[in-house]
Short mmCIF file of C-alpha atoms and ligand atoms in Angstrom, two decimals:
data_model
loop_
_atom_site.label_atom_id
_atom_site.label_comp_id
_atom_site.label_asym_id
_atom_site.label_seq_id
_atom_site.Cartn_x
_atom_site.Cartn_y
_atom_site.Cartn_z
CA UNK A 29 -111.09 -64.07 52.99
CA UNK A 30 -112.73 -60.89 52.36
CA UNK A 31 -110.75 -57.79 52.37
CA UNK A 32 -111.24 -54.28 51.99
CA UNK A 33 -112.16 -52.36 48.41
CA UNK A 34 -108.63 -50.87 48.11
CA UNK A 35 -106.46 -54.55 49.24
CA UNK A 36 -109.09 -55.91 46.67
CA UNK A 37 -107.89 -53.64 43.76
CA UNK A 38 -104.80 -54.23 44.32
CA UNK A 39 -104.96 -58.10 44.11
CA UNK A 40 -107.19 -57.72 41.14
CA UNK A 41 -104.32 -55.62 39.41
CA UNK A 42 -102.23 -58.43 40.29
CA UNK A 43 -104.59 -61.09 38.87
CA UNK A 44 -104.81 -58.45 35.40
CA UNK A 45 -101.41 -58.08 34.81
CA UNK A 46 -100.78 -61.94 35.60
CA UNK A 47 -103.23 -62.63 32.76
CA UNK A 48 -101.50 -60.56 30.36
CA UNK A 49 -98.00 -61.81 31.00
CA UNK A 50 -99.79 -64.92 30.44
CA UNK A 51 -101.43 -64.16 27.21
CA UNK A 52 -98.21 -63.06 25.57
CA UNK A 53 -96.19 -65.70 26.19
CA UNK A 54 -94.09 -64.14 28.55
CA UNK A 55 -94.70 -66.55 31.36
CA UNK A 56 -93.56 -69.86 30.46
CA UNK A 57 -94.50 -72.45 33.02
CA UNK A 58 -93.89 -70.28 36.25
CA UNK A 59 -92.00 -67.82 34.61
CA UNK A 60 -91.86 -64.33 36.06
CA UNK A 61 -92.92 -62.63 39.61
CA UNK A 62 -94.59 -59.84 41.20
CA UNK A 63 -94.93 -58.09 44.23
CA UNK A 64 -96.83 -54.92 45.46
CA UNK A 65 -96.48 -53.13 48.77
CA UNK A 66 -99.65 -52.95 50.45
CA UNK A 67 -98.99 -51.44 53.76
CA UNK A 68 -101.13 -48.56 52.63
CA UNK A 69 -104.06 -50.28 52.08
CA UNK A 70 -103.82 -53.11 55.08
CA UNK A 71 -106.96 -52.62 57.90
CA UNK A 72 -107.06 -53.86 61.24
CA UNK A 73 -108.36 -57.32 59.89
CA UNK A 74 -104.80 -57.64 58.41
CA UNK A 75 -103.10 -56.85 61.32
CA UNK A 76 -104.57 -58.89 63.48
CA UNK A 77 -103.83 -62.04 61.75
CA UNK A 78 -101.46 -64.28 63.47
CA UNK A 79 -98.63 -65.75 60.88
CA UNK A 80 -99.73 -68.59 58.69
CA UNK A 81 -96.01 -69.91 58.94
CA UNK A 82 -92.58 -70.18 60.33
CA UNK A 83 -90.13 -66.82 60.37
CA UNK A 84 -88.12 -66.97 57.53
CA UNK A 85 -84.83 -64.65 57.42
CA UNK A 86 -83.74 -62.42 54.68
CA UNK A 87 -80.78 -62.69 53.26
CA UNK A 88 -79.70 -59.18 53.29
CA UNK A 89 -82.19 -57.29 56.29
CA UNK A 90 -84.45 -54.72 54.37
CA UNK A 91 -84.75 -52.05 57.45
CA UNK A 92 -86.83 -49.63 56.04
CA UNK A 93 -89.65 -52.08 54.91
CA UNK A 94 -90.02 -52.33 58.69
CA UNK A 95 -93.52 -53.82 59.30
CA UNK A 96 -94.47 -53.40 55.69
CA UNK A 97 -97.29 -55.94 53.80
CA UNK A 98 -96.37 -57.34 50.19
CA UNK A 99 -98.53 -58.96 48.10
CA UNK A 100 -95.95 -61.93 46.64
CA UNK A 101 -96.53 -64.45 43.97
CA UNK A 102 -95.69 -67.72 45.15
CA UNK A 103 -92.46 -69.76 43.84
CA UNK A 104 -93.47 -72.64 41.41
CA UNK A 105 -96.77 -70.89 41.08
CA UNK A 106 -97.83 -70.30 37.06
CA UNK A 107 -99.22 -66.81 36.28
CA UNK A 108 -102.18 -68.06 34.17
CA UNK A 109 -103.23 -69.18 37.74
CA UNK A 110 -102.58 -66.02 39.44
CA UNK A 111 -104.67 -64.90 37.06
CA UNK A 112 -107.92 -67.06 37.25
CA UNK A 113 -107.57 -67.26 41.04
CA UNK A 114 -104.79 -65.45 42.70
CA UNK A 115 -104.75 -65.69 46.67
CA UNK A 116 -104.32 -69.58 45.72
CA UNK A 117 -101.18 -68.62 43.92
CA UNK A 118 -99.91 -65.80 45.93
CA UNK A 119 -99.97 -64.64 49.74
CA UNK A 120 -99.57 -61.80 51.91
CA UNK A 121 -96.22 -61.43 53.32
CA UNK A 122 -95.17 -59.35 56.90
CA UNK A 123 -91.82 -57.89 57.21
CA UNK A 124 -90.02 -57.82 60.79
CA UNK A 125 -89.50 -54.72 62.64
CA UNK A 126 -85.64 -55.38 62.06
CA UNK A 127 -85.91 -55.98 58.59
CA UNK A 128 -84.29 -59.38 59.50
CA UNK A 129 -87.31 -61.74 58.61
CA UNK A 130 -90.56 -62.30 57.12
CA UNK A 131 -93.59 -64.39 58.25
CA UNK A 132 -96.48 -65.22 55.57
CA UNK A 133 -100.47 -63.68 57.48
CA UNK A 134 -102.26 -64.93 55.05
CA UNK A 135 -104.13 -66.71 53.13
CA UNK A 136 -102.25 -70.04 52.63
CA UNK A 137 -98.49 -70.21 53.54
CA UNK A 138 -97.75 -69.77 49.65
CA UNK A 139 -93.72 -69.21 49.89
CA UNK A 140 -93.30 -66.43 47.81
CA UNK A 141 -91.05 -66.14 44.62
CA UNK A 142 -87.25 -67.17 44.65
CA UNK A 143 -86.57 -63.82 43.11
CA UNK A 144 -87.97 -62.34 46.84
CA UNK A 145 -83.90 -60.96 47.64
CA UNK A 146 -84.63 -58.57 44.25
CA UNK A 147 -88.10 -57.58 44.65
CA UNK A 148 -87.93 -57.03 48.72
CA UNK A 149 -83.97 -54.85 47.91
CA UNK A 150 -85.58 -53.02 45.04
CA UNK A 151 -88.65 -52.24 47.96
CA UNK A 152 -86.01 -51.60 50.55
CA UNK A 153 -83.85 -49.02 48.59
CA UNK A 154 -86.79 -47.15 47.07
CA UNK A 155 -88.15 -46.66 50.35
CA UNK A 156 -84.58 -45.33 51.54
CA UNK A 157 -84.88 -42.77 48.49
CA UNK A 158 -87.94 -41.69 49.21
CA UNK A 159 -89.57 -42.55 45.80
CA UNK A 160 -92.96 -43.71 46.21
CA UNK A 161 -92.69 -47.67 44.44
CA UNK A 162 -95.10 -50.09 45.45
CA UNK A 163 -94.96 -52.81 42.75
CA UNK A 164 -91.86 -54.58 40.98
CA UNK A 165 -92.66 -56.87 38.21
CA UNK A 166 -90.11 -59.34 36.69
CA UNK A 167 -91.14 -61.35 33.01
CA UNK A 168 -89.77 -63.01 30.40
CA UNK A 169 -90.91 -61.23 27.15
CA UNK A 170 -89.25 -63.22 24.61
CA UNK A 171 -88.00 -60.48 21.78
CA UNK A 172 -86.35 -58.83 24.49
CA UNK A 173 -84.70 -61.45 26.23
CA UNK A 174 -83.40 -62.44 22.55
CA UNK A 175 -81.87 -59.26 22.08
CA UNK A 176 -79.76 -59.98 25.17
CA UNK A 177 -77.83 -62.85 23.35
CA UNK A 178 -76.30 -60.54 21.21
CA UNK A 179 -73.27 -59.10 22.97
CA UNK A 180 -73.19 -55.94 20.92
CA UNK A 181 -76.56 -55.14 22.59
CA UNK A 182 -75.39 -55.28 26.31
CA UNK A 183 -73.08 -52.37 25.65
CA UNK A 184 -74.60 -49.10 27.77
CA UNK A 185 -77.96 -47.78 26.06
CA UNK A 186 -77.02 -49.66 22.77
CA UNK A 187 -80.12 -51.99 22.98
CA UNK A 188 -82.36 -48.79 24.75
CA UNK A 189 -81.22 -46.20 22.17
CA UNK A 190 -82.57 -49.10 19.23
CA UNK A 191 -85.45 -49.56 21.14
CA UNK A 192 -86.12 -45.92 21.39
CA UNK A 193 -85.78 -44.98 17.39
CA UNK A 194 -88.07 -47.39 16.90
CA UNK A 195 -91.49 -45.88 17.40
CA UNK A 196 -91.95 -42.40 19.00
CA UNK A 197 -93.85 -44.02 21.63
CA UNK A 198 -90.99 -45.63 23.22
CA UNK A 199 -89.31 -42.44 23.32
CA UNK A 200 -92.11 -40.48 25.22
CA UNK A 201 -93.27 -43.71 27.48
CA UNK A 202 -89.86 -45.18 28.66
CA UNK A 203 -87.90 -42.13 29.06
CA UNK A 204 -85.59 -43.42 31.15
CA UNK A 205 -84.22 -46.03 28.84
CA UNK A 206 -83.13 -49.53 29.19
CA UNK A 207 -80.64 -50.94 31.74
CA UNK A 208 -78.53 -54.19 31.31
CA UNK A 209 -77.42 -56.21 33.77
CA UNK A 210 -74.92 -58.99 32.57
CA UNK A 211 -75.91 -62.77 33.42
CA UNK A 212 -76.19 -63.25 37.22
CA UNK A 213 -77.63 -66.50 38.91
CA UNK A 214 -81.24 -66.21 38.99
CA UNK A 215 -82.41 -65.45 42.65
CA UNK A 216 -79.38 -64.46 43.71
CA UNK A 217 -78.49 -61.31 46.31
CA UNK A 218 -75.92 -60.12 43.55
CA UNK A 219 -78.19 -60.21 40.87
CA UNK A 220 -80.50 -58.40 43.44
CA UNK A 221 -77.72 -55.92 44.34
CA UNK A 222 -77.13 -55.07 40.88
CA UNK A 223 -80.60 -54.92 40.18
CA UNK A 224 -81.02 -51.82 42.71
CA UNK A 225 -77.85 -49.89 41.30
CA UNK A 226 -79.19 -49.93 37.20
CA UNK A 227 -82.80 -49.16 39.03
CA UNK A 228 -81.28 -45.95 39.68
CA UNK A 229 -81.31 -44.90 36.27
CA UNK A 230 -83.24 -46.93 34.40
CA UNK A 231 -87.25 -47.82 35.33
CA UNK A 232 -86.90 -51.19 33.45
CA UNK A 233 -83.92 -53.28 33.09
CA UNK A 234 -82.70 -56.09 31.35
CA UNK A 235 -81.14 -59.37 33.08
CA UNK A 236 -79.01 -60.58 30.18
CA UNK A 237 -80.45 -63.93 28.47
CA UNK A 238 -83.49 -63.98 31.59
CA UNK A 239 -86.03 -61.31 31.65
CA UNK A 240 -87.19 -57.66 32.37
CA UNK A 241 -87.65 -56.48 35.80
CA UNK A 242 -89.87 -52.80 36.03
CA UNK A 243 -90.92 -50.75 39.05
CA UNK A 244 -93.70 -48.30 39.44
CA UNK A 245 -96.44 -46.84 41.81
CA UNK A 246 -98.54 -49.39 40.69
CA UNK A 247 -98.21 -52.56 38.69
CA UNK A 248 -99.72 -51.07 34.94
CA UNK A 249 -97.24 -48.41 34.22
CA UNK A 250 -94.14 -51.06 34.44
CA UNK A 251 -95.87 -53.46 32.50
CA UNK A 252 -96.81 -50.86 29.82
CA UNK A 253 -93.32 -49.90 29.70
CA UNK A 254 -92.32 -53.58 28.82
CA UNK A 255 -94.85 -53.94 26.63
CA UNK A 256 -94.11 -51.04 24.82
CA UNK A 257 -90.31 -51.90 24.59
CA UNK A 258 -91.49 -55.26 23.48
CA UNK A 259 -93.37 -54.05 20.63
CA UNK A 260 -90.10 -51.72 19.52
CA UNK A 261 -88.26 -55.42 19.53
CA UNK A 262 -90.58 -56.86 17.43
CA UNK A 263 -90.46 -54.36 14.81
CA UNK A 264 -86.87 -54.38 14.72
CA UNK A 265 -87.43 -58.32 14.13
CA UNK A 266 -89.86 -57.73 11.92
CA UNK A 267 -87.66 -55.67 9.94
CA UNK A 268 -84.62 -57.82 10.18
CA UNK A 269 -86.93 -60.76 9.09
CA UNK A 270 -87.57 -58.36 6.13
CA UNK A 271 -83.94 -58.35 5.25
CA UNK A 272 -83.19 -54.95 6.40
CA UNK A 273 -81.72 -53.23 8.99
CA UNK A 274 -84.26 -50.89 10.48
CA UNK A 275 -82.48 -47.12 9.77
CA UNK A 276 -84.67 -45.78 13.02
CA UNK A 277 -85.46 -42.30 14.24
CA UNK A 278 -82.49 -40.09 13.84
CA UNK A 279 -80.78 -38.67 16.81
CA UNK A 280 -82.31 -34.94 16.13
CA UNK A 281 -85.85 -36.30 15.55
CA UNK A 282 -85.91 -38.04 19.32
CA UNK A 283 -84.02 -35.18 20.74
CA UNK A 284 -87.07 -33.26 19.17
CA UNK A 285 -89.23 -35.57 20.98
CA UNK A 286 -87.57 -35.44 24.32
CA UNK A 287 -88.30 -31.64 24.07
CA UNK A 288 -91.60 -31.27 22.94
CA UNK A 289 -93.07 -34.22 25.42
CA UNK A 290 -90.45 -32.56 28.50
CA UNK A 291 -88.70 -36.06 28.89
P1 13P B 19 -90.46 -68.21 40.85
O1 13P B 19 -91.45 -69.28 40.43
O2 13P B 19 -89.67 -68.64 42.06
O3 13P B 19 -91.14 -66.87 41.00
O4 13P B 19 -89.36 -68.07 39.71
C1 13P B 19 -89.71 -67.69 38.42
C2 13P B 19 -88.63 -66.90 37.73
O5 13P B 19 -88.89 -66.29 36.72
C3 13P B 19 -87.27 -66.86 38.32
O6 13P B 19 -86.48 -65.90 37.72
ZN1 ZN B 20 -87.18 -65.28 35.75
#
């Protein structure tokens, strides 16, 4: 199908950032999802497709995605495929004007991801907020996720505040932190519901012994942000591997940070 330049950068953002998940080792068979909001950038060509499949109900109705497009990666599907050829591994979703179901337009009736209750409730609530979200990403970066095992971590902002005094970088980029949400049934409506509350206050969060899920207004900044915690995890483990505990950047030199960047 051919679609318009804007739908078209959007999918090819999809198929970038589904390479690089790929790349580092963060997508494990068909580990990880994504989906981006694309009512924006639908034409008349989109809307006049008739479904490609059944209705299919939500589990908890999403009424203010009412008539909104998503761009979904498909459940089972493996992002080194998204990347290399992505409307065979995702699809274009339709939401109901009742926010009770959605039906798949195009181009092959791809189900999308089993995380859909967290991606389309993280959509939903945004939307209520007023806070302009299009794309939610979930991964498994592994440093991170192995950080989660340790139960001192999962306290509030222990693993964030490491992360942080790390590098200044993490500091200035995530400035929000790092949420935690304790081990919840993967594609679940309470991991979902939890999900929204930490998204709150945190733009990236941490499903405990799983994976990172990040929002944004497109799909680069979240990544970036989980790369960049990443890359504070791995020097911690590089350190640790060194046989030291990493001392880290003292309280007064990120609170010097957060003022001169305006965090
Ligand atoms: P899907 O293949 O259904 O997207 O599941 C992958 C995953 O990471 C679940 O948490
Ligand atoms: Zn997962």
């Amino acid at each position: 199908m051919k679609y318009n330049e804007k739908l078209q950068s959007r999918i090819d953002e999809v198929a970038e950032v589904a390479g690089y998940l790929w790349e580092k080792g963060w997508a494990e068979r068909n580990g990880g999802n994504i989906s981006y909001n694309i009512t924006d950038v639908v034409d008349d060509n989109i809307r006049a497709l008739t479904p490609v499949s059944e209705k299919f109900p939500i589990g908890k109705p999403v009424p203010a995605l009412s008539g909104n497009y998503f761009l979904v990666t498909g459940t089972g599907k493996r992002m080194r495929y998204v990347h290399s050829s992505p409307m065979d591994n995702a699809s274009i979703i339709r939401i109901s004007g009742d926010g009770s179901y959605y039906e798949i337009m195009a181009e092959k009736p791809i189900r999308p991801t089993s995380e859909l209750p967290s991606h389309l409730m993280i959509h939903n609530h945004m939307a209520e907020q007023g806070r302009d979200i299009k794309s939610v990403i979930h991964t498994h970066p592994i440093e991170l996720v192995a950080m989660t095992h340790n139960p001192a971590m999962l306290e509030k902002d222990v693993l964030g505040k490491i992360l942080w005094s790390m590098i200044p970088e993490t500091r200035a980029f995530c400035p929000k932190g790092l949420g935690i949400i304790p081990y919840t049934c993967p594609g679940t409506v309470e991991l979902a519901e939890a999900t929204v509350r930490e998204l709150d206050e945190y733009d990236i969060v941490m499903w405990e012994k799983h994976g990172a899920v990040g929002i944004g207004t497109d799909l680069i900044e979240p990544f970036d942000m989980i790369d960049t915690f990443t890359k504070s995890a791995k020097i911690y483990m590089s350190a640790m591997a060194m046989g030291f505990t990493p001392a880290g950047m003292t309280d007064a030199q990120m609170d010097e940070m957060k003022e001169k960047f305006n965090l």
